[in-house]
mmCIF file of N, CA and C in Angstrom:
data_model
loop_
_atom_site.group_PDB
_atom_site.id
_atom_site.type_symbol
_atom_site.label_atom_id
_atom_site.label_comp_id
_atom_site.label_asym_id
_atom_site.label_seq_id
_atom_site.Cartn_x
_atom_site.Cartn_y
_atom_site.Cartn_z
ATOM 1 N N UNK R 24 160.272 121.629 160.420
ATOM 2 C CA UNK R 24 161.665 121.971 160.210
ATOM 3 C C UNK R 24 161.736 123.294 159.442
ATOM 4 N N UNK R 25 162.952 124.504 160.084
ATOM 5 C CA UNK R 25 162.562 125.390 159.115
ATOM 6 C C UNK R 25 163.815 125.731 158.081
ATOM 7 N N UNK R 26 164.008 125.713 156.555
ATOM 8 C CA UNK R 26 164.838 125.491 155.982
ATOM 9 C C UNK R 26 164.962 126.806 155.376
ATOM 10 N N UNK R 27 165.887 127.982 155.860
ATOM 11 C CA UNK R 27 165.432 129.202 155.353
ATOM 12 C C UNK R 27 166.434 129.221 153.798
ATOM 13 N N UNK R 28 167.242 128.589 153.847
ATOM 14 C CA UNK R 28 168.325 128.617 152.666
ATOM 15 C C UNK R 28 166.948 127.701 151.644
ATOM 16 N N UNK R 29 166.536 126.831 151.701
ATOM 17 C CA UNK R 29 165.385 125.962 150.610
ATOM 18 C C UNK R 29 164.438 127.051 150.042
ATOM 19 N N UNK R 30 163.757 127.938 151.435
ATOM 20 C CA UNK R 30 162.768 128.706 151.152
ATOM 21 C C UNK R 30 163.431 129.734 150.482
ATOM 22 N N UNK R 31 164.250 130.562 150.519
ATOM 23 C CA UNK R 31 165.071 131.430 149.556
ATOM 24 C C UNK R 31 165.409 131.244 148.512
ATOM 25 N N UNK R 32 165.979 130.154 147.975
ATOM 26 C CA UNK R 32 166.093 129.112 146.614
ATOM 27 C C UNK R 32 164.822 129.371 145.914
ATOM 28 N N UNK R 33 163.648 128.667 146.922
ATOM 29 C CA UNK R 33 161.811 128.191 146.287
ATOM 30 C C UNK R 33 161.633 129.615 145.707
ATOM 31 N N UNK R 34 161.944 130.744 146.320
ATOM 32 C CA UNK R 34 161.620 132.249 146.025
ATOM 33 C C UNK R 34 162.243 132.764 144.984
ATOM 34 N N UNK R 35 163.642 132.700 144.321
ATOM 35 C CA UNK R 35 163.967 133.175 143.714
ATOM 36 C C UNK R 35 164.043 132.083 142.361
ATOM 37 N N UNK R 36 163.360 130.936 142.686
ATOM 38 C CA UNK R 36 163.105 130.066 141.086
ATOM 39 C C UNK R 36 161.658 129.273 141.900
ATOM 40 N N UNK R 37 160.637 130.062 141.465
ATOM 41 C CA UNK R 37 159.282 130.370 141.884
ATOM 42 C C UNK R 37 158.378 129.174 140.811
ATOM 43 N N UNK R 38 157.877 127.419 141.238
ATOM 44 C CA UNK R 38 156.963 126.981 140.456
ATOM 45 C C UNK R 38 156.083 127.688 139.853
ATOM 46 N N UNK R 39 155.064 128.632 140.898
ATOM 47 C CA UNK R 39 154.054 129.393 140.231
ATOM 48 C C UNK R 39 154.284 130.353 141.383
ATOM 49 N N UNK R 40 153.321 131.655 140.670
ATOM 50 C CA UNK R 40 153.050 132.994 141.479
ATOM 51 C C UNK R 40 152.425 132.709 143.021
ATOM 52 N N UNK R 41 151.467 131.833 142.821
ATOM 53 C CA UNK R 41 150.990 131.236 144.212
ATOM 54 C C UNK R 41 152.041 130.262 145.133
ATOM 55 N N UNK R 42 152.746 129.967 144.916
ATOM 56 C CA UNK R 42 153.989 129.401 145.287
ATOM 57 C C UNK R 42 154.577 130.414 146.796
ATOM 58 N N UNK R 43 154.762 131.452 145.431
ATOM 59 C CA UNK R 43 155.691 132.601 146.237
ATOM 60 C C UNK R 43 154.604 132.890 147.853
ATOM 61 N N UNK R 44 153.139 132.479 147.470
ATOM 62 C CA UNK R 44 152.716 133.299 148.462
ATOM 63 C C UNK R 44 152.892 132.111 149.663
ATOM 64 N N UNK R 45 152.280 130.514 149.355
ATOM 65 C CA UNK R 45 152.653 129.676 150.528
ATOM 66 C C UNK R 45 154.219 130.052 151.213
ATOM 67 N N UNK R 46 155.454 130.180 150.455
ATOM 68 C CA UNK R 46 156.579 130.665 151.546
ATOM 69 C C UNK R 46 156.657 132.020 151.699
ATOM 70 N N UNK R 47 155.725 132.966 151.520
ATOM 71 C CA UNK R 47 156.006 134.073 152.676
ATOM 72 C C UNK R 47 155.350 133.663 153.956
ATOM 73 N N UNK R 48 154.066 133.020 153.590
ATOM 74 C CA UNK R 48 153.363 132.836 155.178
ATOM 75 C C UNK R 48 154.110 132.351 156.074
ATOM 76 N N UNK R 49 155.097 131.021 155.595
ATOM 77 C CA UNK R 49 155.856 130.028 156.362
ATOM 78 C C UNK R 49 157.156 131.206 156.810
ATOM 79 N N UNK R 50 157.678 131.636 155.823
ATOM 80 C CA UNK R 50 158.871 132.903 156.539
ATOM 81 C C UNK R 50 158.449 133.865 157.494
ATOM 82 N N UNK R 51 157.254 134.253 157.618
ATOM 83 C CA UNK R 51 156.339 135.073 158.247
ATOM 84 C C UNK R 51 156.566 134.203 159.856
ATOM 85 N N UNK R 52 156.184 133.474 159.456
ATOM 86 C CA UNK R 52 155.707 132.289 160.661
ATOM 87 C C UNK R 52 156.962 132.200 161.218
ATOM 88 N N UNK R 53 158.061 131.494 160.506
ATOM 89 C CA UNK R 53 159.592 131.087 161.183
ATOM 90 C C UNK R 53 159.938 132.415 161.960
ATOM 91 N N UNK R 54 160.006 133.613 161.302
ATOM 92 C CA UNK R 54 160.943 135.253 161.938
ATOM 93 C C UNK R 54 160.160 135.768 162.306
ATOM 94 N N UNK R 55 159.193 135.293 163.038
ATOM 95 C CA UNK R 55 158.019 135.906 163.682
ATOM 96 C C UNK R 55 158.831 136.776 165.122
ATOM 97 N N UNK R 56 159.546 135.702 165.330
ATOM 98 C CA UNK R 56 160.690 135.657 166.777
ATOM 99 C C UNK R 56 161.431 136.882 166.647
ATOM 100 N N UNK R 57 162.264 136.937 165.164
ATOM 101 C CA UNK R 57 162.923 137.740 165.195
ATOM 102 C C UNK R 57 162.855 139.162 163.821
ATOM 103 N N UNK R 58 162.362 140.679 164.458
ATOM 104 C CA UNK R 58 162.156 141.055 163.940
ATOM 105 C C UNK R 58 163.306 141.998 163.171
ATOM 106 N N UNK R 59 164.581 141.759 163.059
ATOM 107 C CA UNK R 59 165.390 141.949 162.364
ATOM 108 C C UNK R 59 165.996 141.103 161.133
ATOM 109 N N UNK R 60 165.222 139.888 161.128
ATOM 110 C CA UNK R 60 165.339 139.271 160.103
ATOM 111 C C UNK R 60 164.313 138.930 159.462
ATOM 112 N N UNK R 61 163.036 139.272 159.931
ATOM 113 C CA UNK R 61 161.922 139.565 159.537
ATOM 114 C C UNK R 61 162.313 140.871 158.106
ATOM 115 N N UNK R 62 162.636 142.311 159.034
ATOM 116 C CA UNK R 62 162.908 143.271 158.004
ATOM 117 C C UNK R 62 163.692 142.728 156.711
ATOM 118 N N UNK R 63 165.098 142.353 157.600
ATOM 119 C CA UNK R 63 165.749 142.193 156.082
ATOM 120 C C UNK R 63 165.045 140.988 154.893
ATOM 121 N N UNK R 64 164.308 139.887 155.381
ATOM 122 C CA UNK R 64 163.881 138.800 154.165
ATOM 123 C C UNK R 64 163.072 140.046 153.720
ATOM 124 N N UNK R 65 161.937 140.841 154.194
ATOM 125 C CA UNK R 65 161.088 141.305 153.484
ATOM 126 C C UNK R 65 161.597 142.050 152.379
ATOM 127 N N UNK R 66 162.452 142.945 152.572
ATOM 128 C CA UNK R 66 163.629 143.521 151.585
ATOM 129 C C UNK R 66 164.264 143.116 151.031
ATOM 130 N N UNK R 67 164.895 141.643 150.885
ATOM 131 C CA UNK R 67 165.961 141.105 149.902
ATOM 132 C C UNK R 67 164.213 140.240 148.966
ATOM 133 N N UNK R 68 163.674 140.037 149.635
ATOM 134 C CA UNK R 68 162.186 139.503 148.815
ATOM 135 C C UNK R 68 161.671 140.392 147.943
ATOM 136 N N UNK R 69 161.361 141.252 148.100
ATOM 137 C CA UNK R 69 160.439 142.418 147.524
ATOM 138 C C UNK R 69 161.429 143.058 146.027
ATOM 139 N N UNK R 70 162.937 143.167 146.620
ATOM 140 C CA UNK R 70 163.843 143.496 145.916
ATOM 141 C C UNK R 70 163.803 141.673 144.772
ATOM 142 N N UNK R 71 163.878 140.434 145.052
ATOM 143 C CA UNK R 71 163.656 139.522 144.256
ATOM 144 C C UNK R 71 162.468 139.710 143.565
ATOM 145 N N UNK R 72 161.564 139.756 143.421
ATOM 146 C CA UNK R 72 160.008 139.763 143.466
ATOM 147 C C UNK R 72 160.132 141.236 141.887
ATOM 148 N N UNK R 73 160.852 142.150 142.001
ATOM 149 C CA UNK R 73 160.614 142.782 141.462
ATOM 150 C C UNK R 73 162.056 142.798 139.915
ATOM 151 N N UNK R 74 162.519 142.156 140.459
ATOM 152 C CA UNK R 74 163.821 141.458 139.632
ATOM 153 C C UNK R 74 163.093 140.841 137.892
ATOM 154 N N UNK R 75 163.511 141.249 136.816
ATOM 155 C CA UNK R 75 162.782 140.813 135.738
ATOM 156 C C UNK R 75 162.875 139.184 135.536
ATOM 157 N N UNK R 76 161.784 138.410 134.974
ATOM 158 C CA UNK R 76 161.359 136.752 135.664
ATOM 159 C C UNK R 76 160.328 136.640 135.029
ATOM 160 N N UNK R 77 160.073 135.139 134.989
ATOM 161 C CA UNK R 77 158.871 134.684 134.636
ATOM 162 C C UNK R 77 157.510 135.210 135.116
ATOM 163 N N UNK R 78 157.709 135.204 136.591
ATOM 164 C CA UNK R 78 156.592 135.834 137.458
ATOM 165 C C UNK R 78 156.995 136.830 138.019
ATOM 166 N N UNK R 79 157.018 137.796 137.424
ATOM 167 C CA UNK R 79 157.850 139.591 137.824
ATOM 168 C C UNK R 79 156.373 139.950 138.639
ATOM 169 N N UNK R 80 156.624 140.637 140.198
ATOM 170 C CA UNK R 80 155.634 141.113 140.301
ATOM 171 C C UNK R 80 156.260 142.552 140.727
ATOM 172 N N UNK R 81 155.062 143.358 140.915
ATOM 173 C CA UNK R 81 155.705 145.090 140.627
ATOM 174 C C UNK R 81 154.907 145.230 142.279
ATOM 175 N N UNK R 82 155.618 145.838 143.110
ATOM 176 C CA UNK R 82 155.330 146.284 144.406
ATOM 177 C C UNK R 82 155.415 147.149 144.745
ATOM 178 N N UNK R 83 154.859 148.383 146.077
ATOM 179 C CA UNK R 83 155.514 149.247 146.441
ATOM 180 C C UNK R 83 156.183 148.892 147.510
ATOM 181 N N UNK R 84 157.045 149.949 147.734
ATOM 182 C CA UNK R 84 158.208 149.990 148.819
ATOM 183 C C UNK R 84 157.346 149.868 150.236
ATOM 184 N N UNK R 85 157.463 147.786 150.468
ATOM 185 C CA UNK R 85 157.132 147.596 151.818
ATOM 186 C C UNK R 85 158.638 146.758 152.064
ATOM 187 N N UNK R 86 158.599 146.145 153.747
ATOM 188 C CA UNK R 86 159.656 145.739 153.872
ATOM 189 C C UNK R 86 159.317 144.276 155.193
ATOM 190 N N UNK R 87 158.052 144.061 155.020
ATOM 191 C CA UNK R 87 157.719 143.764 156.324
ATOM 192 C C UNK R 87 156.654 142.278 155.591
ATOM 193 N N UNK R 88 157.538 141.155 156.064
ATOM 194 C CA UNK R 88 156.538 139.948 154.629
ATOM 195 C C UNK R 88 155.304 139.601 155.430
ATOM 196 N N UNK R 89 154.735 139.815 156.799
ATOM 197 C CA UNK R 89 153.302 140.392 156.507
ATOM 198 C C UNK R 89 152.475 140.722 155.578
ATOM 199 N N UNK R 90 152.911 142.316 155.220
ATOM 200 C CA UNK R 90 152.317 143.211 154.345
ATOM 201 C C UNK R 90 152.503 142.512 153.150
ATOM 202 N N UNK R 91 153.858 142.160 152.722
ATOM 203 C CA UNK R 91 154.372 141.388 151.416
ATOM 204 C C UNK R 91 153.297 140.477 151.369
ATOM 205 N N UNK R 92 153.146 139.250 151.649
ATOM 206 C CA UNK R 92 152.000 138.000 152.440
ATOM 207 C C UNK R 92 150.483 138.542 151.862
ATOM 208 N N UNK R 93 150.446 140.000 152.503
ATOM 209 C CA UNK R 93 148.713 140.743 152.127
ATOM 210 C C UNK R 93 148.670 141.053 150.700
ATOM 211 N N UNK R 94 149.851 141.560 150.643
ATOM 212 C CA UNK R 94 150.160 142.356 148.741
ATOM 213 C C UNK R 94 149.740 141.083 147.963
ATOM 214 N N UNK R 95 150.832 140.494 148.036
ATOM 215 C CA UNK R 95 150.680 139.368 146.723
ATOM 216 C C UNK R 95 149.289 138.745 147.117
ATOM 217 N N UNK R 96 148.810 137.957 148.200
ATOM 218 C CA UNK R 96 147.485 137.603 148.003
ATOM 219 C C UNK R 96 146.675 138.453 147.210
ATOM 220 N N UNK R 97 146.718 139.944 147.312
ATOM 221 C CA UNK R 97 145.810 140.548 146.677
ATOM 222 C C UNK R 97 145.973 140.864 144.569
ATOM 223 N N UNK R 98 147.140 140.534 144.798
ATOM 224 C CA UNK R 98 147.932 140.525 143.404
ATOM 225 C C UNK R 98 147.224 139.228 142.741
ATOM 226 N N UNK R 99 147.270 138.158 143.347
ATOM 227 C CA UNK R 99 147.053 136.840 142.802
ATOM 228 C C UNK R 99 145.549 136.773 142.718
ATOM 229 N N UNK R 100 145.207 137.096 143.452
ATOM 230 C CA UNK R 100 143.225 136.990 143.014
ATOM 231 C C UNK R 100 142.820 138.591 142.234
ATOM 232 N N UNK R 101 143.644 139.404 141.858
ATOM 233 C CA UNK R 101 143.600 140.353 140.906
ATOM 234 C C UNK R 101 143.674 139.402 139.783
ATOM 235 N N UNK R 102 145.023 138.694 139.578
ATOM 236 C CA UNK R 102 145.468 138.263 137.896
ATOM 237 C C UNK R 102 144.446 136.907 137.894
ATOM 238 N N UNK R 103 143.996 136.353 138.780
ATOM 239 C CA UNK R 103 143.463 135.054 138.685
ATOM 240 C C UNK R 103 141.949 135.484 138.156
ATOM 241 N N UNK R 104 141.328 136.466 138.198
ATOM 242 C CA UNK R 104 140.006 137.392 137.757
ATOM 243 C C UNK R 104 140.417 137.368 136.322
ATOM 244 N N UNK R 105 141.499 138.469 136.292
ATOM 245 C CA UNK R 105 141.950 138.768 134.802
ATOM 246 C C UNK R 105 142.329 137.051 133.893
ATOM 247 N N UNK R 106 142.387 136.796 134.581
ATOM 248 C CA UNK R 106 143.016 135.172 133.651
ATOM 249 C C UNK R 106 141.658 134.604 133.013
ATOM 250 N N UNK R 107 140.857 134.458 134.229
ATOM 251 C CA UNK R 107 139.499 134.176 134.076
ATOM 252 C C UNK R 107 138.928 134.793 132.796
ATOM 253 N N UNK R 108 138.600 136.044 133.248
ATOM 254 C CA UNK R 108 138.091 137.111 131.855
ATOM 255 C C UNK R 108 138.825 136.550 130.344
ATOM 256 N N UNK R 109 139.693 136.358 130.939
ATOM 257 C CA UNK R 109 141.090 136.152 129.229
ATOM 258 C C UNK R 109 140.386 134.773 129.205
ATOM 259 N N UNK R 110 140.588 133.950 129.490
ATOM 260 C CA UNK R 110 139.832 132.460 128.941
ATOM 261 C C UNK R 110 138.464 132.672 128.900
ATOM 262 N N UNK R 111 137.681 133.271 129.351
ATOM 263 C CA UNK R 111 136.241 133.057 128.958
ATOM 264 C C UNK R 111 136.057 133.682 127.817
ATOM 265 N N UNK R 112 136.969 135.093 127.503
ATOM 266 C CA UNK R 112 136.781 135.806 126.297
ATOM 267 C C UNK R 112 137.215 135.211 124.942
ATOM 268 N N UNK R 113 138.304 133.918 125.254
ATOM 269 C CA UNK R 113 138.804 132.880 124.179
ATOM 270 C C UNK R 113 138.046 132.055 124.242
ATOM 271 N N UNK R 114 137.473 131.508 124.908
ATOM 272 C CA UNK R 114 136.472 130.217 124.522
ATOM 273 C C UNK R 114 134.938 131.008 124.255
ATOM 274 N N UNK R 115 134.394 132.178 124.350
ATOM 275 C CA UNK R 115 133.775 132.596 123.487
ATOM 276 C C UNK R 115 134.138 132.743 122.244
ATOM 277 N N UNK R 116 134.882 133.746 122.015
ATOM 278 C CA UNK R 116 135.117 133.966 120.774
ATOM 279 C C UNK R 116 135.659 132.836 119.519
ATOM 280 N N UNK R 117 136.027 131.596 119.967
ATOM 281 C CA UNK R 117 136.106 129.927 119.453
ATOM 282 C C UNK R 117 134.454 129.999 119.022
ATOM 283 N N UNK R 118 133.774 129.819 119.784
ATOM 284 C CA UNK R 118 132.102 129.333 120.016
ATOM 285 C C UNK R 118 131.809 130.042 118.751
ATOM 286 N N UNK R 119 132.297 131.569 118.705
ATOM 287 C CA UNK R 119 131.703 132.692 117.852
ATOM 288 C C UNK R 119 131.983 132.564 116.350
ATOM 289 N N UNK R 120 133.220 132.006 116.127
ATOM 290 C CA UNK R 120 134.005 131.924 114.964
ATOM 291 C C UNK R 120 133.624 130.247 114.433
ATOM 292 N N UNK R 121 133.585 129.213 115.155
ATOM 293 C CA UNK R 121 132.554 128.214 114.938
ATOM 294 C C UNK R 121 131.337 128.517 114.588
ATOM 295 N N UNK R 122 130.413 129.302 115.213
ATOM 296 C CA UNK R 122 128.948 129.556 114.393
ATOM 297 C C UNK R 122 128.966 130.092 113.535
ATOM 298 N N UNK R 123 129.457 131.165 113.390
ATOM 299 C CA UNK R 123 128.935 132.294 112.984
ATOM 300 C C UNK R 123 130.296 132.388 111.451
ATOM 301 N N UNK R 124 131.613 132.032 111.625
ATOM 302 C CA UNK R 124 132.711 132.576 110.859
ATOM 303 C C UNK R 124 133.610 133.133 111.370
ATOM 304 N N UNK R 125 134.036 134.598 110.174
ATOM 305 C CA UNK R 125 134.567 135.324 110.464
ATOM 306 C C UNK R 125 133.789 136.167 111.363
ATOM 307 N N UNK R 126 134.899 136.904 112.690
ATOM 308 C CA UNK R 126 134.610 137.895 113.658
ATOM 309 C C UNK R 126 134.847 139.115 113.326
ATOM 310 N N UNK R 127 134.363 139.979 112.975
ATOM 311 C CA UNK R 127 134.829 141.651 112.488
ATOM 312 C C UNK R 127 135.659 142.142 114.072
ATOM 313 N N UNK R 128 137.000 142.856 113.627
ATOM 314 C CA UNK R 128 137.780 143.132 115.018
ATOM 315 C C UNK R 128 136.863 143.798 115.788
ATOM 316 N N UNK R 129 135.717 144.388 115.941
ATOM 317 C CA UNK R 129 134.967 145.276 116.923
ATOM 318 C C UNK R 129 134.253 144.366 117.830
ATOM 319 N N UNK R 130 133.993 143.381 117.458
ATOM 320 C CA UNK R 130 133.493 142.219 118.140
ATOM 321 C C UNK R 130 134.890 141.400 118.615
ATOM 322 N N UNK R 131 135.758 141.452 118.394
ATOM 323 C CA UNK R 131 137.191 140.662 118.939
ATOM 324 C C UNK R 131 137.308 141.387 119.856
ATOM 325 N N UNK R 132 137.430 142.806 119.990
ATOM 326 C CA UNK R 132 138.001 143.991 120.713
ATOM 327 C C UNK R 132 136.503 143.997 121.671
ATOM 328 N N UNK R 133 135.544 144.132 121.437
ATOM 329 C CA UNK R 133 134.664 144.204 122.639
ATOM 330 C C UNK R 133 134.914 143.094 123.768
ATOM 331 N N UNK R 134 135.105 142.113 122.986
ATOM 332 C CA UNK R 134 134.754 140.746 124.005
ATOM 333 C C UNK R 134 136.204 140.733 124.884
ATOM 334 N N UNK R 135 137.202 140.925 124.223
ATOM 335 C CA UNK R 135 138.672 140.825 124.693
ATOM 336 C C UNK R 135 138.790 141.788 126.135
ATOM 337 N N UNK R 136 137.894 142.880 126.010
ATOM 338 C CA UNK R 136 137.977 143.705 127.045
ATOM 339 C C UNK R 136 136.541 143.634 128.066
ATOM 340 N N UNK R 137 135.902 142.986 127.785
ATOM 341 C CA UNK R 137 134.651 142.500 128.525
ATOM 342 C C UNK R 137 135.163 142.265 129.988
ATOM 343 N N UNK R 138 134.248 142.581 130.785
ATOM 344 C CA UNK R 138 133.887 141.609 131.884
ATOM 345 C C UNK R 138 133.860 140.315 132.091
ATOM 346 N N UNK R 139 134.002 139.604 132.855
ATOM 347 C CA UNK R 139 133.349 138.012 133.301
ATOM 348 C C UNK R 139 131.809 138.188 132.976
ATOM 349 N N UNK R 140 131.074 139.163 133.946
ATOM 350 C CA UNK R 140 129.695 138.789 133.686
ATOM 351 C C UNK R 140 129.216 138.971 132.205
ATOM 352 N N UNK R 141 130.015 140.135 131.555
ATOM 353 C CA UNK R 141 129.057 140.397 130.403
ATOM 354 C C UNK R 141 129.313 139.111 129.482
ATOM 355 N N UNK R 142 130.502 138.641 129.215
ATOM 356 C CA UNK R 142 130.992 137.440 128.705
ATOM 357 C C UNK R 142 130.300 136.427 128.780
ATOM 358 N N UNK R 143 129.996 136.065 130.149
ATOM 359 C CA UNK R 143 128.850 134.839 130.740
ATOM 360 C C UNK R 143 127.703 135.130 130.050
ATOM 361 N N UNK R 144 127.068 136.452 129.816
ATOM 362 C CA UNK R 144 125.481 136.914 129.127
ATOM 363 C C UNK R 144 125.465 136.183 127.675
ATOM 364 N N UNK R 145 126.816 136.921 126.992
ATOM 365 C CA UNK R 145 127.094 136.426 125.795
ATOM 366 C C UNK R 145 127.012 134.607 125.331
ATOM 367 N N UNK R 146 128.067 134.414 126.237
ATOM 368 C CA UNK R 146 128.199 132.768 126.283
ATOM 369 C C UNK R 146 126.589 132.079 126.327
ATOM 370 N N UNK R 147 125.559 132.626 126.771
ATOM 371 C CA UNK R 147 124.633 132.303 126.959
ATOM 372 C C UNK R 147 123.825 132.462 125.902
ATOM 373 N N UNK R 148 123.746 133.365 124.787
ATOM 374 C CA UNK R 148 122.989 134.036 124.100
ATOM 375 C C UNK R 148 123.766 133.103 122.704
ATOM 376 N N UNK R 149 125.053 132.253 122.671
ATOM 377 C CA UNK R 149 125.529 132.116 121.073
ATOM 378 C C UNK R 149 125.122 130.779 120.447
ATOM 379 N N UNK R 150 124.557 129.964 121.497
ATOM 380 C CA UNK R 150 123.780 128.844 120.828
ATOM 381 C C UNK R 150 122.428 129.616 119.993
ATOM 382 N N UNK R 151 121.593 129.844 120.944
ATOM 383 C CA UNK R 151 120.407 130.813 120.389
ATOM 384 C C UNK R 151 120.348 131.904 119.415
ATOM 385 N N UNK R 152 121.208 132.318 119.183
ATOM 386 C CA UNK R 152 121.569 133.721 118.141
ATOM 387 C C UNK R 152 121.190 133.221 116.307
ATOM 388 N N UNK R 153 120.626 133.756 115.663
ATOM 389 C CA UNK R 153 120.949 133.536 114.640
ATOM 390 C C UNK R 153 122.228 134.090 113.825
ATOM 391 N N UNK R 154 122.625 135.326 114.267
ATOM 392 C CA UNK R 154 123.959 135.963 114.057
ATOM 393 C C UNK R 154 124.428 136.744 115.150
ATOM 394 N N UNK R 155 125.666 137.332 114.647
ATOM 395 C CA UNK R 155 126.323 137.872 115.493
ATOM 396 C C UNK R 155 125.894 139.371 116.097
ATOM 397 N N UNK R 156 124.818 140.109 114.859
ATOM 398 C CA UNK R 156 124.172 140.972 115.156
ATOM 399 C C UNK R 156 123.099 141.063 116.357
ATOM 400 N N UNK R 157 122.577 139.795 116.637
ATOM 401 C CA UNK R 157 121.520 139.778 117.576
ATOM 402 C C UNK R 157 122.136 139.631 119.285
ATOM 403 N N UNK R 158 123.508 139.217 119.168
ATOM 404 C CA UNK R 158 124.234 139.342 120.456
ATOM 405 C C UNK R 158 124.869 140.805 120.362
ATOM 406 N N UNK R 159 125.571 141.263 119.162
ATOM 407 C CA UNK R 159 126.229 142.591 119.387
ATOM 408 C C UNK R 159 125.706 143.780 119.118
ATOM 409 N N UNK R 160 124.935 143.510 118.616
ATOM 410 C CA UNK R 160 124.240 144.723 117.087
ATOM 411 C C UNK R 160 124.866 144.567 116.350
ATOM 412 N N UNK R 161 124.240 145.668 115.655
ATOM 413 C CA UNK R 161 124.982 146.102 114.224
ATOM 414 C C UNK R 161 126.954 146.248 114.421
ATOM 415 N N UNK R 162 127.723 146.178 113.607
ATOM 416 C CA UNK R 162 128.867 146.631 113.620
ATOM 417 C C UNK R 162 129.434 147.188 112.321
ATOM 418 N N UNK R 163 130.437 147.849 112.215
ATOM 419 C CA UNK R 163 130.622 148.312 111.191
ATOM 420 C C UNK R 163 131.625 147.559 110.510
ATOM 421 N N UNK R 164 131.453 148.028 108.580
ATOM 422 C CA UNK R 164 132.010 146.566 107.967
ATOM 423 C C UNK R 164 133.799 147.198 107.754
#
């Protein structure tokens, strides 16, 4: 059944960011038929999408929820990386402040901006460490 008034609603009060992307595919799919209403959802979407919100996403000027469909997939496994990095760099730095104490900010600020992998090296190295010097070096006091 295709409910384009539900799916317009689901879009503009969005459960999650991945949400938004299951009903473009399905709008994609329904106005496949018709490509004048194809254009306009992609444009009253893109124009929602960029509307200030819980899940604001920032786009360039496409109009076609295809492309929209490709964008945000690529948006969502961008922030889902970055999310990643952000929790591994907090449940290190827990681990760190449990062993070890206090964290001097150069060691907050390294790890906060780390990689996944280098993070994973670390995570690996803070059982074994006797201090924080032997995972970071030296830092300054």
């Amino acid at each position: 059944m295709r409910n384009l008034v539900a799916a317009v609603f689901r879009i503009e009060h969005p459960a999650s960011p991945q949400a938004i992307d299951g009903l473009l595919s399905l709008l994609a799919d329904w106005l496949a038929d018709r490509p004048d209403l194809h254009r306009m959802f992609g444009l009253w979407i893109r124009a929602t999408l960029m509307c200030p919100a819980e899940y604001r996403i920032v786009l360039p000027q496409i109009d076609d929820l295809q492309e929209l469909n490709v964008m945000l997939a690529e948006r969502l496994e961008e922030w889902a990386h970055a999310y990643k990095a952000e929790g591994e760099a907090l449940a290190l730095q827990k681990l760190l402040r449990r062993r070890f104490g206090s964290i001097p900010a150069e060691v907050l600020q390294e790890t906060s901006s780390a990689s996944v992998e280098q993070i994973d090296i670390w995570l690996d190295q803070v059982l074994d460490a006797g201090s924080l010097e032997e995972i970071f070096g030296p830092t300054t006091p």
